[in-house]
PDB file of C-alpha atoms in Angstrom:
ATOM      1  CA  MET A   1     -65.220  46.142  58.830  1.00  0.00           C
ATOM      2  CA  LYS A   2     -65.452  48.209  55.620  1.00  0.00           C
ATOM      3  CA  ASN A   3     -63.802  51.186  57.357  1.00  0.00           C
ATOM      4  CA  LEU A   4     -61.059  48.900  58.703  1.00  0.00           C
ATOM      5  CA  ILE A   5     -60.308  47.554  55.211  1.00  0.00           C
ATOM      6  CA  ILE A   6     -60.218  51.089  53.766  1.00  0.00           C
ATOM      7  CA  GLY A   7     -57.851  52.093  56.576  1.00  0.00           C
ATOM      8  CA  PHE A   8     -55.462  49.264  55.703  1.00  0.00           C
ATOM      9  CA  ILE A   9     -55.551  50.265  52.017  1.00  0.00           C
ATOM     10  CA  VAL A  10     -54.753  53.936  52.830  1.00  0.00           C
ATOM     11  CA  LEU A  11     -51.890  52.852  55.115  1.00  0.00           C
ATOM     12  CA  ALA A  12     -50.455  50.558  52.440  1.00  0.00           C
ATOM     13  CA  ILE A  13     -50.607  53.319  49.808  1.00  0.00           C
ATOM     14  CA  THR A  14     -48.936  55.790  52.196  1.00  0.00           C
ATOM     15  CA  LEU A  15     -46.101  53.384  53.011  1.00  0.00           C
ATOM     16  CA  SER A  16     -45.641  52.610  49.324  1.00  0.00           C
ATOM     17  CA  CYS A  17     -45.421  56.326  48.443  1.00  0.00           C
ATOM     18  CA  ASN A  18     -42.945  56.994  51.236  1.00  0.00           C
ATOM     19  CA  SER A  19     -40.797  54.073  50.116  1.00  0.00           C
ATOM     20  CA  SER A  20     -40.890  55.346  46.539  1.00  0.00           C
ATOM     21  CA  ASN A  21     -39.907  58.849  47.658  1.00  0.00           C
ATOM     22  CA  ASP A  22     -37.036  57.401  49.687  1.00  0.00           C
ATOM     23  CA  ASP A  23     -35.808  55.561  46.593  1.00  0.00           C
ATOM     24  CA  VAL A  24     -35.913  58.807  44.603  1.00  0.00           C
ATOM     25  CA  ALA A  25     -34.021  60.642  47.331  1.00  0.00           C
ATOM     26  CA  ILE A  26     -31.366  57.923  47.434  1.00  0.00           C
ATOM     27  CA  SER A  27     -31.152  57.926  43.652  1.00  0.00           C
ATOM     28  CA  ASN A  28     -30.838  61.710  43.524  1.00  0.00           C
ATOM     29  CA  SER A  29     -28.139  61.757  46.191  1.00  0.00           C
ATOM     30  CA  SER A  30     -26.126  59.151  44.274  1.00  0.00           C
ATOM     31  CA  ASN A  31     -26.182  61.421  41.205  1.00  0.00           C
ATOM     32  CA  VAL A  32     -24.571  64.383  42.978  1.00  0.00           C
ATOM     33  CA  ASP A  33     -21.438  65.465  41.104  1.00  0.00           C
ATOM     34  CA  THR A  34     -18.581  65.550  43.602  1.00  0.00           C
ATOM     35  CA  THR A  35     -15.852  66.157  41.014  1.00  0.00           C
ATOM     36  CA  PRO A  36     -13.943  69.338  41.905  1.00  0.00           C
ATOM     37  CA  ILE A  37     -13.418  72.182  39.463  1.00  0.00           C
ATOM     38  CA  LEU A  38     -10.506  71.332  37.153  1.00  0.00           C
ATOM     39  CA  PRO A  39      -8.997  73.172  34.172  1.00  0.00           C
ATOM     40  CA  THR A  40      -9.617  71.434  30.843  1.00  0.00           C
ATOM     41  CA  SER A  41      -7.887  73.888  28.502  1.00  0.00           C
ATOM     42  CA  VAL A  42      -5.729  77.000  28.692  1.00  0.00           C
ATOM     43  CA  PHE A  43      -4.976  79.437  25.867  1.00  0.00           C
ATOM     44  CA  VAL A  44      -2.033  81.850  26.056  1.00  0.00           C
ATOM     45  CA  TYR A  45      -2.201  84.912  23.789  1.00  0.00           C
ATOM     46  CA  SER A  46       0.417  87.474  22.838  1.00  0.00           C
ATOM     47  CA  GLY A  47      -1.560  90.360  21.398  1.00  0.00           C
ATOM     48  CA  ASN A  48      -4.312  88.793  19.286  1.00  0.00           C
ATOM     49  CA  SER A  49      -2.306  85.679  18.401  1.00  0.00           C
ATOM     50  CA  ILE A  50      -2.253  82.392  20.319  1.00  0.00           C
ATOM     51  CA  SER A  51       1.266  81.678  21.570  1.00  0.00           C
ATOM     52  CA  TYR A  52       0.358  78.180  22.751  1.00  0.00           C
ATOM     53  CA  SER A  53      -2.509  76.206  24.228  1.00  0.00           C
ATOM     54  CA  LEU A  54      -2.815  73.309  26.650  1.00  0.00           C
ATOM     55  CA  LYS A  55      -5.456  70.610  27.016  1.00  0.00           C
ATOM     56  CA  TYR A  56      -5.802  68.666  30.263  1.00  0.00           C
ATOM     57  CA  SER A  57      -7.226  65.178  30.775  1.00  0.00           C
ATOM     58  CA  TYR A  58      -7.776  63.374  34.067  1.00  0.00           C
ATOM     59  CA  VAL A  59      -8.576  60.166  35.857  1.00  0.00           C
ATOM     60  CA  GLY A  60     -10.816  61.518  38.572  1.00  0.00           C
ATOM     61  CA  SER A  61      -8.868  64.470  39.985  1.00  0.00           C
ATOM     62  CA  LYS A  62      -5.487  63.040  38.976  1.00  0.00           C
ATOM     63  CA  ILE A  63      -3.818  64.546  35.934  1.00  0.00           C
ATOM     64  CA  LYS A  64      -3.369  61.977  33.157  1.00  0.00           C
ATOM     65  CA  GLU A  65      -1.783  64.082  30.435  1.00  0.00           C
ATOM     66  CA  ILE A  66      -1.355  67.634  29.204  1.00  0.00           C
ATOM     67  CA  ILE A  67      -1.096  68.325  25.480  1.00  0.00           C
ATOM     68  CA  ARG A  68       0.672  71.480  24.348  1.00  0.00           C
ATOM     69  CA  ASP A  69       0.578  71.678  20.545  1.00  0.00           C
ATOM     70  CA  ASN A  70       2.812  68.777  19.408  1.00  0.00           C
ATOM     71  CA  LEU A  71       4.142  68.234  22.945  1.00  0.00           C
ATOM     72  CA  LYS A  72       2.628  65.895  25.504  1.00  0.00           C
ATOM     73  CA  TYR A  73       3.195  65.647  29.262  1.00  0.00           C
ATOM     74  CA  ILE A  74       2.285  62.217  30.661  1.00  0.00           C
ATOM     75  CA  TYR A  75       1.914  61.570  34.400  1.00  0.00           C
ATOM     76  CA  THR A  76       2.368  58.543  36.644  1.00  0.00           C
ATOM     77  CA  TYR A  77       1.126  58.367  40.242  1.00  0.00           C
ATOM     78  CA  ASN A  78       1.887  56.343  43.326  1.00  0.00           C
ATOM     79  CA  GLY A  79      -1.131  56.902  45.539  1.00  0.00           C
ATOM     80  CA  ASN A  80      -1.773  60.644  45.503  1.00  0.00           C
ATOM     81  CA  ASN A  81       1.784  61.623  44.590  1.00  0.00           C
ATOM     82  CA  ILE A  82       3.043  62.266  41.062  1.00  0.00           C
ATOM     83  CA  THR A  83       6.139  60.110  40.598  1.00  0.00           C
ATOM     84  CA  LYS A  84       6.906  60.749  36.938  1.00  0.00           C
ATOM     85  CA  GLU A  85       6.416  63.399  34.277  1.00  0.00           C
ATOM     86  CA  GLU A  86       7.337  62.359  30.734  1.00  0.00           C
ATOM     87  CA  TRP A  87       7.671  64.990  28.031  1.00  0.00           C
ATOM     88  CA  SER A  88       7.279  63.728  24.477  1.00  0.00           C
ATOM     89  CA  VAL A  89       7.573  65.456  21.098  1.00  0.00           C
ATOM     90  CA  ASN A  90       5.568  63.897  18.270  1.00  0.00           C
ATOM     91  CA  GLY A  91       5.275  60.713  20.333  1.00  0.00           C
ATOM     92  CA  GLU A  92       8.989  60.394  21.195  1.00  0.00           C
ATOM     93  CA  ILE A  93       9.997  60.728  24.869  1.00  0.00           C
ATOM     94  CA  LYS A  94      12.521  63.562  25.191  1.00  0.00           C
ATOM     95  CA  LEU A  95      12.583  64.398  28.907  1.00  0.00           C
ATOM     96  CA  ILE A  96      11.738  62.388  32.022  1.00  0.00           C
ATOM     97  CA  LYS A  97      11.379  63.772  35.540  1.00  0.00           C
ATOM     98  CA  GLU A  98      11.112  61.201  38.332  1.00  0.00           C
ATOM     99  CA  PHE A  99       9.942  62.532  41.696  1.00  0.00           C
ATOM    100  CA  SER A 100      10.940  60.815  44.940  1.00  0.00           C
ATOM    101  CA  TYR A 101       9.163  61.523  48.224  1.00  0.00           C
ATOM    102  CA  LEU A 102      10.010  61.566  51.906  1.00  0.00           C
ATOM    103  CA  ASN A 103       7.351  62.335  54.513  1.00  0.00           C
ATOM    104  CA  ASP A 104       4.875  62.945  51.664  1.00  0.00           C
ATOM    105  CA  ARG A 105       7.012  65.758  50.174  1.00  0.00           C
ATOM    106  CA  VAL A 106       9.212  65.807  47.075  1.00  0.00           C
ATOM    107  CA  SER A 107      12.743  64.996  48.246  1.00  0.00           C
ATOM    108  CA  SER A 108      14.494  64.763  44.867  1.00  0.00           C
ATOM    109  CA  VAL A 109      13.929  64.958  41.129  1.00  0.00           C
ATOM    110  CA  LYS A 110      15.881  62.729  38.756  1.00  0.00           C
ATOM    111  CA  VAL A 111      15.994  64.288  35.292  1.00  0.00           C
ATOM    112  CA  THR A 112      16.796  62.264  32.176  1.00  0.00           C
ATOM    113  CA  ASN A 113      17.393  64.482  29.148  1.00  0.00           C
ATOM    114  CA  LYS A 114      17.088  62.486  25.927  1.00  0.00           C
ATOM    115  CA  ILE A 115      17.155  65.586  23.740  1.00  0.00           C
ATOM    116  CA  THR A 116      20.925  65.195  23.581  1.00  0.00           C
ATOM    117  CA  SER A 117      22.820  62.064  22.601  1.00  0.00           C
ATOM    118  CA  PRO A 118      23.974  60.419  24.732  1.00  0.00           C
ATOM    119  CA  ALA A 119      21.273  61.183  27.294  1.00  0.00           C
ATOM    120  CA  ILE A 120      22.162  63.410  30.245  1.00  0.00           C
ATOM    121  CA  VAL A 121      21.030  62.375  33.721  1.00  0.00           C
ATOM    122  CA  TYR A 122      21.202  64.513  36.856  1.00  0.00           C
ATOM    123  CA  THR A 123      19.392  64.784  40.189  1.00  0.00           C
ATOM    124  CA  LYS A 124      18.009  67.815  42.002  1.00  0.00           C
ATOM    125  CA  ASN A 125      17.779  67.312  45.771  1.00  0.00           C
ATOM    126  CA  ILE A 126      15.325  69.290  47.905  1.00  0.00           C
ATOM    127  CA  GLU A 127      16.138  70.380  51.457  1.00  0.00           C
ATOM    128  CA  TYR A 128      13.241  71.297  53.748  1.00  0.00           C
ATOM    129  CA  VAL A 129      14.366  73.785  56.382  1.00  0.00           C
ATOM    130  CA  ASN A 130      10.776  73.748  57.658  1.00  0.00           C
ATOM    131  CA  ASP A 131       7.264  73.522  56.192  1.00  0.00           C
ATOM    132  CA  PHE A 132       7.567  76.993  54.657  1.00  0.00           C
ATOM    133  CA  HIS A 133      11.244  77.181  53.630  1.00  0.00           C
ATOM    134  CA  ILE A 134      13.040  74.965  51.083  1.00  0.00           C
ATOM    135  CA  LYS A 135      16.443  74.939  49.380  1.00  0.00           C
ATOM    136  CA  TYR A 136      17.582  73.340  46.129  1.00  0.00           C
ATOM    137  CA  ASN A 137      19.931  73.814  43.196  1.00  0.00           C
ATOM    138  CA  GLU A 138      18.565  74.674  39.760  1.00  0.00           C
ATOM    139  CA  TYR A 139      20.186  73.175  36.666  1.00  0.00           C
ATOM    140  CA  ASP A 140      19.940  73.643  32.921  1.00  0.00           C
ATOM    141  CA  LEU A 141      18.982  70.693  30.708  1.00  0.00           C
ATOM    142  CA  GLU A 142      22.624  69.676  30.368  1.00  0.00           C
ATOM    143  CA  GLY A 143      22.957  69.308  34.131  1.00  0.00           C
ATOM    144  CA  ASN A 144      25.008  72.466  34.684  1.00  0.00           C
ATOM    145  CA  LEU A 145      24.383  74.384  37.897  1.00  0.00           C
ATOM    146  CA  VAL A 146      22.495  77.612  37.159  1.00  0.00           C
ATOM    147  CA  SER A 147      21.512  78.887  40.600  1.00  0.00           C
ATOM    148  CA  GLN A 148      21.032  78.043  44.252  1.00  0.00           C
ATOM    149  CA  ILE A 149      17.445  78.603  45.325  1.00  0.00           C
ATOM    150  CA  GLU A 150      15.877  79.401  48.673  1.00  0.00           C
ATOM    151  CA  ALA A 151      12.085  79.590  48.480  1.00  0.00           C
ATOM    152  CA  TYR A 152       9.598  80.634  51.156  1.00  0.00           C
ATOM    153  CA  PHE A 153       5.886  79.814  51.188  1.00  0.00           C
ATOM    154  CA  ASP A 154       2.835  80.931  53.126  1.00  0.00           C
ATOM    155  CA  SER A 155       0.339  78.594  54.816  1.00  0.00           C
ATOM    156  CA  LYS A 156      -1.565  78.158  51.528  1.00  0.00           C
ATOM    157  CA  GLY A 157       1.489  77.066  49.544  1.00  0.00           C
ATOM    158  CA  ASN A 158       1.991  80.373  47.736  1.00  0.00           C
ATOM    159  CA  GLN A 159       5.651  81.164  47.038  1.00  0.00           C
ATOM    160  CA  ILE A 160       5.978  84.561  48.697  1.00  0.00           C
ATOM    161  CA  ASN A 161       9.775  84.998  48.647  1.00  0.00           C
ATOM    162  CA  ILE A 162      12.600  83.540  46.592  1.00  0.00           C
ATOM    163  CA  ILE A 163      16.362  84.065  46.725  1.00  0.00           C
ATOM    164  CA  SER A 164      18.364  83.006  43.654  1.00  0.00           C
ATOM    165  CA  LYS A 165      22.136  82.884  44.039  1.00  0.00           C
ATOM    166  CA  LEU A 166      23.796  83.132  40.621  1.00  0.00           C
ATOM    167  CA  SER A 167      27.423  83.356  39.545  1.00  0.00           C
ATOM    168  CA  ALA A 168      26.793  87.031  38.732  1.00  0.00           C
ATOM    169  CA  GLY A 169      25.169  87.818  42.073  1.00  0.00           C
ATOM    170  CA  THR A 170      22.040  87.285  44.149  1.00  0.00           C
ATOM    171  CA  ILE A 171      18.493  88.105  43.083  1.00  0.00           C
ATOM    172  CA  LYS A 172      15.869  88.488  45.799  1.00  0.00           C
ATOM    173  CA  SER A 173      12.178  88.854  45.097  1.00  0.00           C
ATOM    174  CA  VAL A 174       8.894  89.078  46.941  1.00  0.00           C
ATOM    175  CA  SER A 175       5.446  88.100  45.641  1.00  0.00           C
ATOM    176  CA  THR A 176       1.890  89.016  46.563  1.00  0.00           C
ATOM    177  CA  PHE A 177      -1.234  86.979  45.866  1.00  0.00           C
ATOM    178  CA  ASP A 178      -4.989  87.417  45.735  1.00  0.00           C
ATOM    179  CA  ASN A 179      -7.396  85.439  47.933  1.00  0.00           C
ATOM    180  CA  LYS A 180      -9.175  83.722  45.028  1.00  0.00           C
ATOM    181  CA  ASN A 181      -8.916  80.142  43.732  1.00  0.00           C
ATOM    182  CA  ASN A 182      -5.893  79.007  41.745  1.00  0.00           C
ATOM    183  CA  PRO A 183      -7.042  77.098  38.610  1.00  0.00           C
ATOM    184  CA  PHE A 184      -4.797  74.116  39.459  1.00  0.00           C
ATOM    185  CA  LYS A 185      -5.449  73.792  43.195  1.00  0.00           C
ATOM    186  CA  ASN A 186      -7.685  70.698  42.879  1.00  0.00           C
ATOM    187  CA  ILE A 187      -5.311  68.586  40.762  1.00  0.00           C
ATOM    188  CA  ILE A 188      -4.097  65.871  43.118  1.00  0.00           C
ATOM    189  CA  GLY A 189      -0.345  66.041  43.724  1.00  0.00           C
ATOM    190  CA  TYR A 190       0.236  68.868  41.248  1.00  0.00           C
ATOM    191  CA  ALA A 191       1.104  71.597  43.773  1.00  0.00           C
ATOM    192  CA  LYS A 192       3.872  69.456  45.280  1.00  0.00           C
ATOM    193  CA  ILE A 193       5.842  69.295  42.036  1.00  0.00           C
ATOM    194  CA  LYS A 194       5.127  72.941  41.159  1.00  0.00           C
ATOM    195  CA  MET A 195       6.732  73.978  44.453  1.00  0.00           C
ATOM    196  CA  ILE A 196      10.119  72.837  43.167  1.00  0.00           C
ATOM    197  CA  ASP A 197       9.655  73.094  39.382  1.00  0.00           C
ATOM    198  CA  GLU A 198       7.918  76.107  37.826  1.00  0.00           C
ATOM    199  CA  ASN A 199       8.210  74.518  34.359  1.00  0.00           C
ATOM    200  CA  ALA A 200       6.296  71.360  35.268  1.00  0.00           C
ATOM    201  CA  GLY A 201       3.143  70.903  33.247  1.00  0.00           C
ATOM    202  CA  GLY A 202       4.121  73.065  30.300  1.00  0.00           C
ATOM    203  CA  LEU A 203       2.371  76.243  31.482  1.00  0.00           C
ATOM    204  CA  ILE A 204       5.408  78.367  32.233  1.00  0.00           C
ATOM    205  CA  GLY A 205       5.038  80.984  34.929  1.00  0.00           C
ATOM    206  CA  GLU A 206       5.510  81.885  38.551  1.00  0.00           C
ATOM    207  CA  GLY A 207       3.155  81.477  41.455  1.00  0.00           C
ATOM    208  CA  MET A 208       1.284  78.307  40.489  1.00  0.00           C
ATOM    209  CA  SER A 209       2.189  76.106  43.452  1.00  0.00           C
ATOM    210  CA  GLY A 210      -0.331  77.449  45.965  1.00  0.00           C
ATOM    211  CA  SER A 211      -4.045  77.932  46.460  1.00  0.00           C
ATOM    212  CA  ASN A 212      -4.164  81.531  45.193  1.00  0.00           C
ATOM    213  CA  ASN A 213      -3.124  83.599  42.172  1.00  0.00           C
ATOM    214  CA  LEU A 214      -0.021  85.743  41.705  1.00  0.00           C
ATOM    215  CA  LEU A 215      -0.652  89.494  41.574  1.00  0.00           C
ATOM    216  CA  LYS A 216       2.928  90.708  41.302  1.00  0.00           C
ATOM    217  CA  ARG A 217       6.515  89.705  41.836  1.00  0.00           C
ATOM    218  CA  GLU A 218       9.109  92.375  42.417  1.00  0.00           C
ATOM    219  CA  SER A 219      12.753  92.802  43.359  1.00  0.00           C
ATOM    220  CA  ASP A 220      13.027  93.440  47.079  1.00  0.00           C
ATOM    221  CA  SER A 221      16.018  95.730  46.518  1.00  0.00           C
ATOM    222  CA  SER A 222      14.419  98.259  44.159  1.00  0.00           C
ATOM    223  CA  LEU A 223      10.781  97.125  44.401  1.00  0.00           C
ATOM    224  CA  THR A 224      10.656  97.268  40.619  1.00  0.00           C
ATOM    225  CA  SER A 225       7.859  94.979  39.518  1.00  0.00           C
ATOM    226  CA  TYR A 226       8.999  92.548  36.860  1.00  0.00           C
ATOM    227  CA  VAL A 227       5.747  90.653  36.565  1.00  0.00           C
ATOM    228  CA  THR A 228       2.238  91.908  37.288  1.00  0.00           C
ATOM    229  CA  CYS A 229      -1.030  90.028  36.834  1.00  0.00           C
ATOM    230  CA  THR A 230      -4.683  91.023  36.795  1.00  0.00           C
ATOM    231  CA  TYR A 231      -7.674  88.688  36.600  1.00  0.00           C
ATOM    232  CA  VAL A 232     -11.288  88.389  35.562  1.00  0.00           C
ATOM    233  CA  TYR A 233     -12.971  85.963  37.965  1.00  0.00           C
ATOM    234  CA  ASN A 234     -16.077  83.836  37.781  1.00  0.00           C
ATOM    235  CA  ALA A 235     -18.435  85.565  40.207  1.00  0.00           C
ATOM    236  CA  LEU A 236     -19.910  82.266  41.437  1.00  0.00           C
ATOM    237  CA  ASN A 237     -16.736  80.510  42.569  1.00  0.00           C
ATOM    238  CA  ASN A 238     -13.817  82.974  42.324  1.00  0.00           C
ATOM    239  CA  TYR A 239     -11.847  80.948  39.782  1.00  0.00           C
ATOM    240  CA  PRO A 240     -10.087  83.089  37.146  1.00  0.00           C
ATOM    241  CA  LYS A 241     -11.550  83.099  33.655  1.00  0.00           C
ATOM    242  CA  GLU A 242      -8.887  85.376  32.218  1.00  0.00           C
ATOM    243  CA  GLN A 243      -5.470  86.584  33.305  1.00  0.00           C
ATOM    244  CA  SER A 244      -3.390  89.471  31.964  1.00  0.00           C
ATOM    245  CA  ARG A 245       0.318  88.971  32.647  1.00  0.00           C
ATOM    246  CA  LYS A 246       2.987  91.607  31.997  1.00  0.00           C
ATOM    247  CA  TYR A 247       6.720  91.031  32.340  1.00  0.00           C
ATOM    248  CA  LEU A 248       9.085  93.995  32.493  1.00  0.00           C
ATOM    249  CA  ASN A 249      10.008  95.212  28.988  1.00  0.00           C
ATOM    250  CA  GLU A 250       7.926  92.483  27.331  1.00  0.00           C
ATOM    251  CA  PRO A 251       4.506  92.493  25.616  1.00  0.00           C
ATOM    252  CA  GLU A 252       1.490  91.700  27.753  1.00  0.00           C
ATOM    253  CA  GLU A 253       0.146  88.149  27.641  1.00  0.00           C
ATOM    254  CA  THR A 254      -3.473  87.094  28.059  1.00  0.00           C
ATOM    255  CA  ILE A 255      -4.285  83.674  29.485  1.00  0.00           C
ATOM    256  CA  LYS A 256      -7.802  82.243  29.219  1.00  0.00           C
ATOM    257  CA  TYR A 257      -8.913  79.340  31.422  1.00  0.00           C
ATOM    258  CA  TYR A 258     -11.677  76.832  30.700  1.00  0.00           C
ATOM    259  CA  TYR A 259     -12.932  74.290  33.227  1.00  0.00           C
ATOM    260  CA  ASN A 260     -14.845  71.027  33.472  1.00  0.00           C
ATOM    261  CA  LYS A 261     -17.728  72.905  35.073  1.00  0.00           C
ATOM    262  CA  LEU A 262     -18.516  76.479  36.034  1.00  0.00           C
TER     263      LEU A 262
END
């Protein structure tokens, strides 16, 4: 009888320990950070001086706002699509871009320019020839036609070719990319608007719509490179920590990226 009682006690202790361990395992699994890598700040240098900086804030993986010095970009979503970008200066809304979607792709952008008085409103329509080829007209802030664009993308969303038809002639260019991670690839909905607007988000530059990073863009007529980029990557995850960007006949820029976790 004594051995039987001891056996029951040992069994009870064992079950209790296993239950406790299960609770710990469940607790530990619930504490796993599933947030993707997101940029929190970007600094752009010309020489040793900061040209401008940007700070990013989020709700989950959705961009909430981007602050560039005294400018602020505020974002509105419908589901996982960005439907509005508002650009304010010292708290006053100056420019509004409203994105409409068809088949989960940007079909048009309505631009309201409040910099001028009265405000100027125009719409940029996007034509999808196929999943990798789009057409649209580019306008200045006063709504005047600047160029007719044909852009081509690879399977990862990188803009590999672009044809710009201007009044003075046609400019054709071809771009090459690395196979590393673009800093902005995990921001929900961001790549869709960058496909049709390189100035969205305040960080001006080519090649930010896809999953990878621009190495160079050159004219396909003379193959003269007019922008080249080199990177220093984080060895653990292949996200860039630093980028050197050189435009033809312009000083080299250095861009430093900081993330929510690395």
